[in-house]
Tab-separated table of C-alpha atoms in Angstrom:
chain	number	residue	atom	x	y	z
A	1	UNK	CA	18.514	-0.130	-6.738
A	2	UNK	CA	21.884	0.208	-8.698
A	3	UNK	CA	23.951	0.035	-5.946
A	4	UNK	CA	22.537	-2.444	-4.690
A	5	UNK	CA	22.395	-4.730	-7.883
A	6	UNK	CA	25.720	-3.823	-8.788
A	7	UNK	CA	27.306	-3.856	-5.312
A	8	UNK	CA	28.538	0.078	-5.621
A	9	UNK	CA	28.274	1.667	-2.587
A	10	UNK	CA	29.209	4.908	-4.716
A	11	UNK	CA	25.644	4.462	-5.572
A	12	UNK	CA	23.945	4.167	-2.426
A	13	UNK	CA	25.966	6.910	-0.602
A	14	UNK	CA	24.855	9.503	-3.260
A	15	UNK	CA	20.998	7.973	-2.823
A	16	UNK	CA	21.072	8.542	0.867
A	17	UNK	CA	22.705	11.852	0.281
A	18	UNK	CA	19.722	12.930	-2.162
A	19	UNK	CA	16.930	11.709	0.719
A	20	UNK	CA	18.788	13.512	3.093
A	21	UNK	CA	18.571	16.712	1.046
A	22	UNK	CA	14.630	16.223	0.450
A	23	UNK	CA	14.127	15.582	3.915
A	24	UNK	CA	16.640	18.251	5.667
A	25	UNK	CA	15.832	20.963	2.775
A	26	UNK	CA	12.389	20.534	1.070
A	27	UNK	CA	10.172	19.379	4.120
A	28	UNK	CA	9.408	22.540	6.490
A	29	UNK	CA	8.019	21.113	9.903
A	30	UNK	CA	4.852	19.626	7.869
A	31	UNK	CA	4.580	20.971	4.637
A	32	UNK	CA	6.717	19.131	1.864
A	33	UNK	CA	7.495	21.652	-1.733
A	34	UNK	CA	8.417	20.490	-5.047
A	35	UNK	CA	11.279	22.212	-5.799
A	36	UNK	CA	14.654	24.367	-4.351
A	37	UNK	CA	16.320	27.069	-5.466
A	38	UNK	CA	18.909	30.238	-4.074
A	39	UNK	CA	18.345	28.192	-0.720
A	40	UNK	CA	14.866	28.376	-0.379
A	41	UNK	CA	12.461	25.832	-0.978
A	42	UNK	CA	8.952	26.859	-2.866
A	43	UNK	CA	5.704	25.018	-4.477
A	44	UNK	CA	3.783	22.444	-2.360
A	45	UNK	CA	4.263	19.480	-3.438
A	46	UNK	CA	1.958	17.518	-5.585
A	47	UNK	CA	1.009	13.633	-5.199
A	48	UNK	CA	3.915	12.124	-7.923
A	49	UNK	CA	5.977	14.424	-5.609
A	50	UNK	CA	4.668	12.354	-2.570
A	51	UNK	CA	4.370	9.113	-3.788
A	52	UNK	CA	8.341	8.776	-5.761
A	53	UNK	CA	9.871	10.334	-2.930
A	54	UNK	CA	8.157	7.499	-0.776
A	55	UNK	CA	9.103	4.798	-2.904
A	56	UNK	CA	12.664	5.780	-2.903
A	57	UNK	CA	12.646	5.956	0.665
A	58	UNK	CA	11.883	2.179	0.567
A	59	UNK	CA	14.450	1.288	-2.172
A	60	UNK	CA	17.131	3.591	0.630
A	61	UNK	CA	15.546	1.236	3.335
A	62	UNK	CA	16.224	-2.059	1.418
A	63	UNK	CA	19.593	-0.821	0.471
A	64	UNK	CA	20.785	0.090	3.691
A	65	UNK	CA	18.293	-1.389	6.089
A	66	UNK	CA	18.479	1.790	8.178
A	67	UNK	CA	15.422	2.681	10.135
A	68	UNK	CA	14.943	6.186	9.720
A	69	UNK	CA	14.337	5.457	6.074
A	70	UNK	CA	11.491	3.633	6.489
A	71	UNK	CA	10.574	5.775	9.357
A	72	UNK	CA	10.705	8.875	6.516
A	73	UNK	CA	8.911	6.414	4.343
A	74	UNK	CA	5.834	5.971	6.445
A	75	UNK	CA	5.802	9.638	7.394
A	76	UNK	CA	5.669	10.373	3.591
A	77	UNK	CA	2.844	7.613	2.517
A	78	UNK	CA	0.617	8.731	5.709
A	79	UNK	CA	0.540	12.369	4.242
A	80	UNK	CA	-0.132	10.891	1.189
A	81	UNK	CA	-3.355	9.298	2.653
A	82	UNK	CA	-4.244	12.128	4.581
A	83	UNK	CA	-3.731	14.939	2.404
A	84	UNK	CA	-4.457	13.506	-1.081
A	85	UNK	CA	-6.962	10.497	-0.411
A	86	UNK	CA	-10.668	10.249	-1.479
A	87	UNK	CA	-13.580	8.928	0.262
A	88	UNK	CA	-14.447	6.875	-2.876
A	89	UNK	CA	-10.554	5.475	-3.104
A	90	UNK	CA	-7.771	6.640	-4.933
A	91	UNK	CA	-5.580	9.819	-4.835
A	92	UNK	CA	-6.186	13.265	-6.137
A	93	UNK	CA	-3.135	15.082	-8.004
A	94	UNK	CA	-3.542	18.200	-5.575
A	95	UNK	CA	-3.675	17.993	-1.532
A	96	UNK	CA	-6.011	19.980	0.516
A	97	UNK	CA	-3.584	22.165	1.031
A	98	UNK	CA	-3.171	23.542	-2.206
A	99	UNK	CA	-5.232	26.355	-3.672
A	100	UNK	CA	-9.042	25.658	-4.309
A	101	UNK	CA	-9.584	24.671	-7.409
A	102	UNK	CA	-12.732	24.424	-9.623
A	103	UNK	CA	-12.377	20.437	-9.667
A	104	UNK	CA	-9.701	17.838	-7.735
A	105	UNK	CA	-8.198	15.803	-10.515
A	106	UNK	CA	-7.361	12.421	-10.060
A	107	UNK	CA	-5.749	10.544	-12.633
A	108	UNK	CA	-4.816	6.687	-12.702
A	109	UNK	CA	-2.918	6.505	-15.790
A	110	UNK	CA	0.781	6.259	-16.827
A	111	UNK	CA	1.988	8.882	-19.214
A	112	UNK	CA	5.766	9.827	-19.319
A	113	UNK	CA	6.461	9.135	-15.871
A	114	UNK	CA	4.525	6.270	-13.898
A	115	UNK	CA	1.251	7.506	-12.464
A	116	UNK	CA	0.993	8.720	-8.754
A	117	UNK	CA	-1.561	6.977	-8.299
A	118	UNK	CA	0.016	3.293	-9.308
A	119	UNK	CA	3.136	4.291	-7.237
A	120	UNK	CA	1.452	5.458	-4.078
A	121	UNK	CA	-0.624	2.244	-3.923
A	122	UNK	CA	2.550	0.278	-4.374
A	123	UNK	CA	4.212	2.015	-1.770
A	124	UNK	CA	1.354	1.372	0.515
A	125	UNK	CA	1.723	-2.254	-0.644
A	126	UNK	CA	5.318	-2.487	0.763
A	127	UNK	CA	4.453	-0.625	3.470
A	128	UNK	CA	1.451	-3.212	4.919
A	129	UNK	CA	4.288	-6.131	4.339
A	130	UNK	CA	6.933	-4.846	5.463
A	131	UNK	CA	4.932	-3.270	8.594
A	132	UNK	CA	2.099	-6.264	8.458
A	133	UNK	CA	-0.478	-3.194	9.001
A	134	UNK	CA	-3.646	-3.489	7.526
A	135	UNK	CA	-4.472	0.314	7.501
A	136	UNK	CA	-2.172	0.510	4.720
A	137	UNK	CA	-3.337	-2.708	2.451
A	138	UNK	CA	-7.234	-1.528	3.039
A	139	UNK	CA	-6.263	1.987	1.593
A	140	UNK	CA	-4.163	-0.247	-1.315
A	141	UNK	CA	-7.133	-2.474	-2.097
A	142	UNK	CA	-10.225	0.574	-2.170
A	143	UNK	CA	-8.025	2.859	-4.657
A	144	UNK	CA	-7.365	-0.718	-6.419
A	145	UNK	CA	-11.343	-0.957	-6.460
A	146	UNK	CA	-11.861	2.497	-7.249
A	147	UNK	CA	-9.394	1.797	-10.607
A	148	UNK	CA	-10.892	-1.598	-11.287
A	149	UNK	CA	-12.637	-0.590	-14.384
A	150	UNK	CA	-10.302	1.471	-15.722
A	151	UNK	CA	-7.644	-1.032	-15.623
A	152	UNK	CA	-10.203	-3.479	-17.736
A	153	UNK	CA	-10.737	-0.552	-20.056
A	154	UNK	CA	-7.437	0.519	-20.796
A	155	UNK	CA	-4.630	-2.162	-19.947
A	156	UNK	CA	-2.042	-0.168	-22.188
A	157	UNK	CA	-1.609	3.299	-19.764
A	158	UNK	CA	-2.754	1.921	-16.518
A	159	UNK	CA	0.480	-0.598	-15.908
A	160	UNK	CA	1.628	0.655	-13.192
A	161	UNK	CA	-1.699	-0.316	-11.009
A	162	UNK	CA	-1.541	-3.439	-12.807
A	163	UNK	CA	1.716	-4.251	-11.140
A	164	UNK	CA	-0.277	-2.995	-7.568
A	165	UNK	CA	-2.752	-5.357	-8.820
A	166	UNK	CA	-0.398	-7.702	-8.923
A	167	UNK	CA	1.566	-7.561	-5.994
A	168	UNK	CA	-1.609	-7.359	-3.678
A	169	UNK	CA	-2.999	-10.581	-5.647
A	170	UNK	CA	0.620	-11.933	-4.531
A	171	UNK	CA	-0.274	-10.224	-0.923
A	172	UNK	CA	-3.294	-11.756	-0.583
A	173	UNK	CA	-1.887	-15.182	-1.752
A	174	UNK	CA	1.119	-15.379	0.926
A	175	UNK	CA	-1.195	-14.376	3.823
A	176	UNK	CA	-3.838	-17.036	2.632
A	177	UNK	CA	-0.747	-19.507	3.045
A	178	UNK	CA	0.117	-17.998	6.567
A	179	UNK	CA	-3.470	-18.306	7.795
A	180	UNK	CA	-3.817	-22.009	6.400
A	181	UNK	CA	0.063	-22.816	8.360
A	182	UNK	CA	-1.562	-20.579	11.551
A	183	UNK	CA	-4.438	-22.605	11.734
A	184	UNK	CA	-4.006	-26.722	11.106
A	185	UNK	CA	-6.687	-28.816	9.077
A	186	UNK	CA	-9.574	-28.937	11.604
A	187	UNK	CA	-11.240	-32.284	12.986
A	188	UNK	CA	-14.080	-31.612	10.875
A	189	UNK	CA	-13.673	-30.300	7.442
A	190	UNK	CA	-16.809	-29.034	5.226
A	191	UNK	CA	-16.026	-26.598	2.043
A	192	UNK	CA	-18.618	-25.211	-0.095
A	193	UNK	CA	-17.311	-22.517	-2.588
A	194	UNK	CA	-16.904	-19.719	-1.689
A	195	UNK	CA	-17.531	-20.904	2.239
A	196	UNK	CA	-15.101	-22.859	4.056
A	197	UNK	CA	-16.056	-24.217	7.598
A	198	UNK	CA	-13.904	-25.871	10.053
A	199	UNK	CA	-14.005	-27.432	13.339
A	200	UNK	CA	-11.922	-27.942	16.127
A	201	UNK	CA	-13.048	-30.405	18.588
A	202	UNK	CA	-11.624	-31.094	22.192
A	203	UNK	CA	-12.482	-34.230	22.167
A	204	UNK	CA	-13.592	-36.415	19.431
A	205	UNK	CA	-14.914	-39.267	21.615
A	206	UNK	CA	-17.028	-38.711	24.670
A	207	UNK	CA	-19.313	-40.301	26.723
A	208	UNK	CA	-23.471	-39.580	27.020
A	209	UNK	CA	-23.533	-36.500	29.213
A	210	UNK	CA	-20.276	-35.134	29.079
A	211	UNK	CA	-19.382	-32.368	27.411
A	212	UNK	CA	-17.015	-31.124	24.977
A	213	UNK	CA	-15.634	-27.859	23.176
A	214	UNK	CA	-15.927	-26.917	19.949
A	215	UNK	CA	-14.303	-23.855	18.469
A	216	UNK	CA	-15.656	-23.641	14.750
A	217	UNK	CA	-13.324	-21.292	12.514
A	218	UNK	CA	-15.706	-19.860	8.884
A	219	UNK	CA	-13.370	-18.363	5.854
A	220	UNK	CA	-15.244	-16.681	3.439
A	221	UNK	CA	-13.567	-15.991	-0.086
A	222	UNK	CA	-12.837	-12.596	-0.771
A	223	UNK	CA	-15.081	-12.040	-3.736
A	224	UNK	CA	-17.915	-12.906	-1.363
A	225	UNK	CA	-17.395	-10.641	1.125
A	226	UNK	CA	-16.564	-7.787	-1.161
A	227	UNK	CA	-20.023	-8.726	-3.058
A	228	UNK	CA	-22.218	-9.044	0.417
A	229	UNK	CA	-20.972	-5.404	1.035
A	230	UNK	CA	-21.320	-3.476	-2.174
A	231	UNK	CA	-24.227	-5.517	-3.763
A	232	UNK	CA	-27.898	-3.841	-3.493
């Protein structure tokens, strides 16, 4: 982010140098460890581990715009989902690799360093635009919903997935737009809150008799939808 901001490719070269260290020295075929030493790397790595070395993948990607790095980047965030995800959303701090423990913690809020959790849903956030895949923005908005009344609890320690919160808010916003610019005003228009109908007529004149088509589109507002699932 320096380099770029500053326009010092100094910068940049020593960031792709670091990835390429991480990915060359730390990942073994599958299995990606926290730390190196006497040429030999050691420790499985935990979800901050994950989740930072993802995001910087994306900062190398917007920096340089070279492929692999976003190629690395996706490799990273899909382990993240597979080996650290819950049914319930969110992301424990341990994979399912690591030793058993007596209990999986999982832990949504910012201490010295920004939380895994808030930087591995951001990640996924870039990921779904920058890739326009909505595996990765469903994943984003359940550990979102999963930290929803946490964040209302305790805005002060959970600001990282505020700024999620915010950039899938933004998300959600820009592909609202899209859809609206995809698909012009209908020929008949009928909004209700939270339902919106339209209709799109082949004709709008005919004679008795004849027929015509109509291809109706119905947008239903996200709280609505989200309510009609998880209500009783």
């Amino acid at each position: 982010k320096a380099g770029v901001a500053l326009s010092n490719d100094g910068y940049i070269e020593a960031a792709r140098a670091a990835a390429t260290f991480v990915m060359q020295k730390m990942i073994d075929a599958d299995r990606f460890f926290a730390t190196y030493r006497e040429e030999r790397a050691h420790t499985l790595a935990f979800l901050d581990d994950y989740a930072f070395m993802a995001n910087g993948l994306l900062d190398l990607y917007d920096a340089t715009h070279v492929k692999r790095w976003l190629e690395s980047a996706k490799r990273v965030a899909d382990w993240v989902v597979e080996r650290f995800g819950s049914r319930e959303g969110g992301f424990y701090f341990t994979s399912r690799s690591h030793e058993t423990l007596l209990l999986r913690t999982m832990d949504p809020t910012d201490k010295a360093i920004p939380s895994g959790n808030g930087v591995a849903i951001i990640v996924l956030l870039r990921l779904a635009r920058l890739e326009r895949q909505k595996g990765y923005l469903r994943v984003a908005e359940k550990a979102l919903d999963a930290f929803g009344p946490v964040m209302r609890r305790f805005q002060r320690g959970t600001e990282t997935l505020l700024l999620a919160s915010r950039m899938l808010h933004e998300q959600n916003k820009e592909r609202s737009h899209s859809e609206r610019a995809t698909f012009p005003r209908g020929d008949i228009q009928l909004q209700v809150e939270p339902i919106q109908l339209s209709a799109y007529l082949s004709k709008r004149e005919t004679p008795p008799a004849v027929g015509l088509q109509c291809a109706p589109r119905v947008v239903i507002a996200r709280a609505l939808r989200r309510q009609a699932v998880t209500g009783p």
